[in-house]
Tab-separated table of C-alpha atoms in Angstrom:
chain	number	residue	atom	x	y	z
A	202	MET	CA	80.886	111.474	97.947
A	203	GLY	CA	78.524	109.591	100.267
A	204	ASP	CA	79.206	106.310	102.025
A	205	THR	CA	80.702	103.627	99.824
A	206	GLY	CA	79.381	100.277	100.998
A	207	HIS	CA	81.978	97.535	100.469
A	208	ASP	CA	81.942	96.655	104.195
A	209	LEU	CA	83.542	100.005	105.037
A	210	GLN	CA	82.422	101.850	108.155
A	211	LEU	CA	82.864	105.599	107.796
A	212	LEU	CA	84.073	106.789	111.217
A	213	SER	CA	84.298	110.497	110.430
A	214	GLU	CA	84.428	112.948	107.541
A	215	HIS	CA	85.812	116.478	107.462
A	216	GLY	CA	85.834	119.163	104.803
A	217	ALA	CA	89.375	120.173	103.817
A	218	PHE	CA	90.448	122.478	100.969
A	219	GLY	CA	87.324	121.688	98.963
A	220	GLY	CA	87.793	117.945	99.363
A	221	ARG	CA	86.973	115.408	102.068
A	222	GLN	CA	89.196	113.929	104.765
A	223	ARG	CA	87.733	110.597	105.813
A	224	PHE	CA	88.519	107.899	108.364
A	225	TYR	CA	87.321	104.337	107.859
A	226	ARG	CA	87.221	101.010	109.691
A	227	HIS	CA	86.689	97.591	108.132
A	228	ASP	CA	87.008	93.956	109.129
A	229	SER	CA	90.208	92.747	107.504
A	230	ARG	CA	90.227	89.166	106.239
A	231	THR	CA	94.010	89.302	105.822
A	232	ILE	CA	94.767	90.562	109.323
A	233	GLY	CA	91.857	88.819	111.018
A	234	LEU	CA	91.043	91.967	112.987
A	235	PRO	CA	89.397	95.338	112.347
A	236	MET	CA	91.719	97.795	110.592
A	237	GLN	CA	91.464	101.549	110.142
A	238	PHE	CA	92.734	103.855	107.430
A	239	SER	CA	92.343	107.455	106.324
A	240	VAL	CA	91.771	108.867	102.863
A	241	PHE	CA	91.793	112.422	101.562
A	242	LEU	CA	89.728	112.865	98.417
A	243	PRO	CA	90.450	116.056	96.449
A	244	PRO	CA	87.686	118.087	94.815
A	245	ALA	CA	88.467	116.422	91.467
A	246	ALA	CA	87.269	113.095	92.911
A	247	GLU	CA	83.702	114.457	92.616
A	248	ARG	CA	84.100	114.217	88.829
A	249	GLY	CA	85.777	110.815	88.531
A	250	PRO	CA	88.692	108.628	89.622
A	251	VAL	CA	91.905	110.425	90.596
A	252	PRO	CA	95.480	109.171	91.027
A	253	ALA	CA	96.303	108.109	94.575
A	254	LEU	CA	99.291	107.990	96.889
A	255	LEU	CA	99.652	105.347	99.582
A	256	TYR	CA	101.397	106.868	102.608
A	257	LEU	CA	103.056	104.565	105.144
A	258	ALA	CA	103.728	106.059	108.567
A	259	GLY	CA	106.532	105.260	110.994
A	260	LEU	CA	106.937	103.591	114.373
A	261	THR	CA	104.210	104.374	116.975
A	262	CYS	CA	102.030	106.145	114.383
A	263	THR	CA	98.455	105.520	113.238
A	264	GLU	CA	96.247	106.282	110.238
A	265	GLU	CA	95.685	109.734	111.785
A	266	THR	CA	99.316	110.855	111.960
A	267	PHE	CA	99.834	111.875	108.352
A	268	PRO	CA	96.544	113.718	107.755
A	269	ALA	CA	96.875	115.560	111.070
A	270	LYS	CA	100.558	116.497	110.950
A	271	ALA	CA	101.922	116.566	107.391
A	272	GLY	CA	99.888	119.441	105.965
A	273	ALA	CA	99.506	117.678	102.620
A	274	GLN	CA	95.815	118.230	101.877
A	275	ARG	CA	96.057	121.760	100.439
A	276	LEU	CA	98.448	120.785	97.650
A	277	ALA	CA	96.821	117.376	97.154
A	278	ALA	CA	93.556	119.224	96.527
A	279	GLU	CA	95.235	121.450	93.937
A	280	LEU	CA	97.009	118.551	92.220
A	281	GLY	CA	93.993	116.240	92.265
A	282	LEU	CA	95.663	113.525	94.330
A	283	ALA	CA	93.977	111.158	96.772
A	284	LEU	CA	95.995	110.323	99.900
A	285	ILE	CA	95.488	106.913	101.530
A	286	ALA	CA	97.118	106.239	104.915
A	287	PRO	CA	96.721	102.885	106.703
A	288	ASP	CA	97.466	102.108	110.321
A	289	THR	CA	100.977	100.838	111.063
A	290	SER	CA	100.090	97.426	112.511
A	291	PRO	CA	97.259	95.212	113.695
A	292	ARG	CA	95.678	96.214	116.998
A	293	GLY	CA	93.787	94.128	119.493
A	294	ALA	CA	95.486	90.834	118.705
A	295	GLN	CA	96.520	90.400	122.349
A	296	ALA	CA	99.689	88.643	121.231
A	297	PRO	CA	102.073	88.117	124.154
A	298	GLY	CA	104.511	91.019	124.335
A	299	GLU	CA	102.828	93.012	121.566
A	300	ALA	CA	102.980	96.270	123.544
A	301	ASP	CA	106.199	95.701	125.500
A	302	SER	CA	108.331	98.034	123.333
A	303	TRP	CA	107.678	100.967	121.052
A	304	ASP	CA	109.667	99.612	118.112
A	305	PHE	CA	108.154	96.125	117.829
A	306	GLY	CA	104.611	94.763	117.853
A	307	VAL	CA	101.775	97.292	118.075
A	308	GLY	CA	102.512	100.353	115.933
A	309	ALA	CA	105.491	98.604	114.347
A	310	GLY	CA	104.299	96.286	111.595
A	311	PHE	CA	107.252	97.015	109.259
A	312	TYR	CA	104.974	96.433	106.243
A	313	LEU	CA	105.827	92.751	105.858
A	314	ASP	CA	104.149	89.388	106.469
A	315	ALA	CA	105.513	87.773	109.623
A	316	THR	CA	106.447	84.098	109.401
A	317	GLU	CA	107.223	83.512	113.095
A	318	ALA	CA	104.639	82.720	115.797
A	319	PRO	CA	102.767	84.416	117.327
A	320	TRP	CA	103.142	87.285	114.867
A	321	SER	CA	102.338	85.296	111.743
A	322	ALA	CA	98.677	85.025	112.774
A	323	HIS	CA	97.925	88.735	112.350
A	324	TRP	CA	101.061	90.718	111.401
A	325	ARG	CA	100.488	90.491	107.628
A	326	MET	CA	100.795	94.112	106.602
A	327	GLU	CA	102.270	93.516	103.142
A	328	SER	CA	99.431	91.214	102.081
A	329	TYR	CA	96.922	93.506	103.750
A	330	LEU	CA	98.068	96.522	101.743
A	331	LEU	CA	98.567	94.844	98.379
A	332	ASP	CA	95.792	92.253	98.392
A	333	GLU	CA	93.105	93.930	100.469
A	334	LEU	CA	93.385	97.667	101.143
A	335	LEU	CA	94.366	98.810	97.649
A	336	PRO	CA	91.730	96.635	95.909
A	337	LEU	CA	89.176	97.859	98.444
A	338	ALA	CA	90.096	101.469	97.734
A	339	ARG	CA	89.857	100.906	93.988
A	340	ALA	CA	86.424	99.306	94.341
A	341	ALA	CA	84.903	101.622	96.922
A	342	LEU	CA	86.498	105.016	96.302
A	343	PRO	CA	87.025	107.274	93.266
A	344	VAL	CA	90.711	106.422	92.826
A	345	ASP	CA	92.493	105.305	89.656
A	346	GLY	CA	94.120	101.950	90.430
A	347	ASP	CA	96.440	102.293	87.425
A	348	ARG	CA	97.962	105.514	88.777
A	349	LEU	CA	99.304	104.697	92.231
A	350	GLY	CA	102.365	106.023	94.032
A	351	VAL	CA	103.779	105.076	97.420
A	352	PHE	CA	105.710	107.108	99.998
A	353	GLY	CA	106.375	107.003	103.695
A	354	HIS	CA	108.388	108.126	106.699
A	355	SER	CA	110.994	106.206	108.732
A	356	MET	CA	109.631	102.644	109.114
A	357	GLY	CA	107.103	103.686	106.486
A	358	GLY	CA	109.874	104.922	104.228
A	359	HIS	CA	111.315	101.419	104.507
A	360	GLY	CA	107.876	100.103	103.604
A	361	ALA	CA	107.500	102.407	100.614
A	362	LEU	CA	110.888	101.514	99.141
A	363	THR	CA	110.594	97.784	99.719
A	364	LEU	CA	106.995	97.433	98.521
A	365	ALA	CA	107.775	99.452	95.399
A	366	LEU	CA	110.743	97.183	94.641
A	367	ARG	CA	108.960	93.950	95.601
A	368	HIS	CA	105.837	94.658	93.535
A	369	PRO	CA	106.956	96.073	90.175
A	370	GLY	CA	104.102	97.505	88.195
A	371	VAL	CA	101.831	98.219	91.166
A	372	PHE	CA	103.341	101.608	91.981
A	373	ARG	CA	104.423	104.042	89.304
A	374	SER	CA	106.295	106.334	91.689
A	375	VAL	CA	108.050	106.128	95.058
A	376	SER	CA	109.602	108.511	97.592
A	377	ALA	CA	110.517	108.525	101.263
A	378	PHE	CA	111.299	110.728	104.249
A	379	ALA	CA	114.172	109.513	106.457
A	380	PRO	CA	113.630	105.858	105.533
A	381	ILE	CA	115.183	102.855	107.263
A	382	CYS	CA	117.238	102.064	104.174
A	383	ALA	CA	119.105	98.916	105.267
A	384	PRO	CA	117.072	97.322	108.076
A	385	SER	CA	119.043	94.080	108.085
A	386	GLN	CA	122.067	96.147	109.154
A	387	CYS	CA	120.579	98.367	111.897
A	388	PRO	CA	119.212	97.741	115.411
A	389	TRP	CA	115.573	98.510	114.554
A	390	GLY	CA	115.586	96.109	111.648
A	391	GLU	CA	117.534	93.395	113.419
A	392	LYS	CA	115.010	93.429	116.262
A	393	ALA	CA	111.952	93.467	113.999
A	394	PHE	CA	113.230	90.954	111.463
A	395	THR	CA	114.362	88.499	114.131
A	396	GLY	CA	110.940	88.664	115.754
A	397	TYR	CA	108.838	88.601	112.608
A	398	LEU	CA	110.967	86.557	110.193
A	399	GLY	CA	113.271	84.474	112.402
A	400	ALA	CA	117.036	84.157	112.479
A	401	ASP	CA	117.640	83.401	108.780
A	402	ARG	CA	119.146	86.586	107.380
A	403	ALA	CA	118.468	85.434	103.824
A	404	ALA	CA	114.777	86.063	104.521
A	405	TRP	CA	115.620	89.513	105.842
A	406	ALA	CA	117.200	90.554	102.550
A	407	ASP	CA	113.841	90.199	100.830
A	408	HIS	CA	112.592	93.136	102.917
A	409	ASP	CA	115.688	95.350	102.814
A	410	ALA	CA	115.562	98.210	100.293
A	411	THR	CA	119.331	98.278	99.845
A	412	GLU	CA	119.517	94.541	99.182
A	413	LEU	CA	116.500	94.659	96.872
A	414	MET	CA	118.047	97.486	94.853
A	415	ARG	CA	121.290	95.528	94.522
A	416	ARG	CA	119.346	92.743	92.799
A	417	GLN	CA	117.803	94.967	90.148
A	418	PRO	CA	118.897	94.146	86.585
A	419	ALA	CA	117.939	97.670	85.480
A	420	ALA	CA	116.630	100.875	87.026
A	421	PRO	CA	113.119	100.016	88.277
A	422	PHE	CA	112.052	103.674	88.433
A	423	PRO	CA	113.814	105.423	85.544
A	424	ALA	CA	112.043	108.713	86.322
A	425	GLY	CA	113.792	108.734	89.703
A	426	ILE	CA	113.304	108.089	93.410
A	427	LEU	CA	113.138	111.004	95.876
A	428	VAL	CA	114.483	110.641	99.430
A	429	ASP	CA	114.775	113.478	101.963
A	430	GLN	CA	116.942	113.145	105.068
A	431	GLY	CA	117.471	115.635	107.883
A	432	LEU	CA	121.055	115.951	109.053
A	433	ASP	CA	119.994	116.698	112.652
A	434	ASP	CA	118.081	113.412	112.792
A	435	LYS	CA	119.194	111.551	115.931
A	436	PHE	CA	118.336	108.214	114.315
A	437	LEU	CA	120.684	109.002	111.427
A	438	ALA	CA	123.438	109.583	113.970
A	439	GLN	CA	122.581	106.309	115.715
A	440	GLY	CA	123.031	104.305	112.508
A	441	GLN	CA	119.361	103.340	112.185
A	442	LEU	CA	118.716	104.823	108.731
A	443	LEU	CA	121.874	104.251	106.603
A	444	PRO	CA	120.817	106.237	103.506
A	445	GLU	CA	124.346	106.077	102.115
A	446	ARG	CA	123.971	102.321	101.609
A	447	PHE	CA	120.804	102.744	99.565
A	448	GLU	CA	122.509	105.547	97.653
A	449	ALA	CA	125.391	103.236	96.739
A	450	ALA	CA	123.009	100.466	95.684
A	451	CYS	CA	121.087	102.867	93.439
A	452	ALA	CA	124.308	104.079	91.847
A	453	ALA	CA	125.351	100.486	91.118
A	454	ALA	CA	121.953	99.691	89.582
A	455	GLY	CA	121.843	102.872	87.507
A	456	GLN	CA	118.735	103.956	89.423
A	457	PRO	CA	118.313	107.750	89.431
A	458	LEU	CA	118.048	108.891	93.052
A	459	ALA	CA	117.625	112.364	94.506
A	460	LEU	CA	118.877	111.894	98.077
A	461	ARG	CA	118.577	115.361	99.576
A	462	ARG	CA	120.331	116.027	102.875
A	463	HIS	CA	118.999	118.960	104.889
A	464	ALA	CA	120.961	120.711	107.633
A	465	GLY	CA	118.924	121.725	110.675
A	466	TYR	CA	116.116	119.172	110.248
A	467	ASP	CA	115.373	116.268	112.576
A	468	HIS	CA	113.243	113.118	112.239
A	469	GLY	CA	109.782	114.489	113.031
A	470	TYR	CA	106.803	115.921	111.223
A	471	TYR	CA	108.158	119.468	111.146
A	472	PHE	CA	110.692	117.969	108.726
A	473	VAL	CA	108.075	115.945	106.831
A	474	SER	CA	105.708	118.905	106.481
A	475	THR	CA	108.540	121.112	105.194
A	476	PHE	CA	109.214	118.881	102.195
A	477	VAL	CA	105.907	117.099	101.601
A	478	ALA	CA	105.000	119.456	98.739
A	479	ASP	CA	108.085	118.336	96.813
A	480	HIS	CA	107.019	114.719	97.262
A	481	LEU	CA	103.477	115.332	96.042
A	482	ALA	CA	104.839	117.150	92.992
A	483	HIS	CA	107.310	114.297	92.341
A	484	HIS	CA	104.477	111.766	92.345
A	485	ARG	CA	102.106	113.932	90.308
A	486	ARG	CA	104.687	114.232	87.517
A	487	ALA	CA	105.218	110.469	87.450
A	488	LEU	CA	101.507	109.642	87.557
A	489	GLY	CA	100.594	111.919	84.677
């Protein structure tokens, strides 16, 4: 598993559970800036392409958060799953106000393509992931592009649900930890969508998992969607996450959903690491 070419700069590589944890940088055509991502390759990747999960992190996080905090590599090595984790936004754009708040701008890309200036120049995370990062991973790394799943946490849970619903056929499985389920109806989403997409709420609905599920003519993931939510999550109490609205939309669409509510768990990575094994197993079953 040496260097890959394909304009990827290998920043570091670490042995982990018989596989390799890597960090890469590349010049992104879509973003117009350098972007970084991490990938864990299990031992099975030495023998040929393996199924892969795209993990989308939450507000303020980077491509390092998941591999450092989630404790997923041991089971991913056993299951033969690659784990790909991008950064959460462009960096270095020097857009006015990009670092003024923790929930908008840097570290807060919301996994969509901005249409409003100045964000539209670089904040193109949806196109970056679908049109650049995943094809790059398929070309440069031993991953099976026909067996992809997507999952994420918080803002990244929003990203996982919406990208899975917006791009049918790309991802064969989806799950989320404490996702922002109805961003057009919560303060985080209202702030981000106004800034990135403008005042027209009709455009917001195209990036709202609850609204997207309501539009489904049939269950898009008949094998089920897994969502875990801690009941001691302060952002649940503040009305930022609204899982009950996604739950209702899934019920109306006939979409099987395991929404598991856990007493005593908050919003952080102690929660994520507690249940990450269930998510890897969920995806492994769906990916065959």
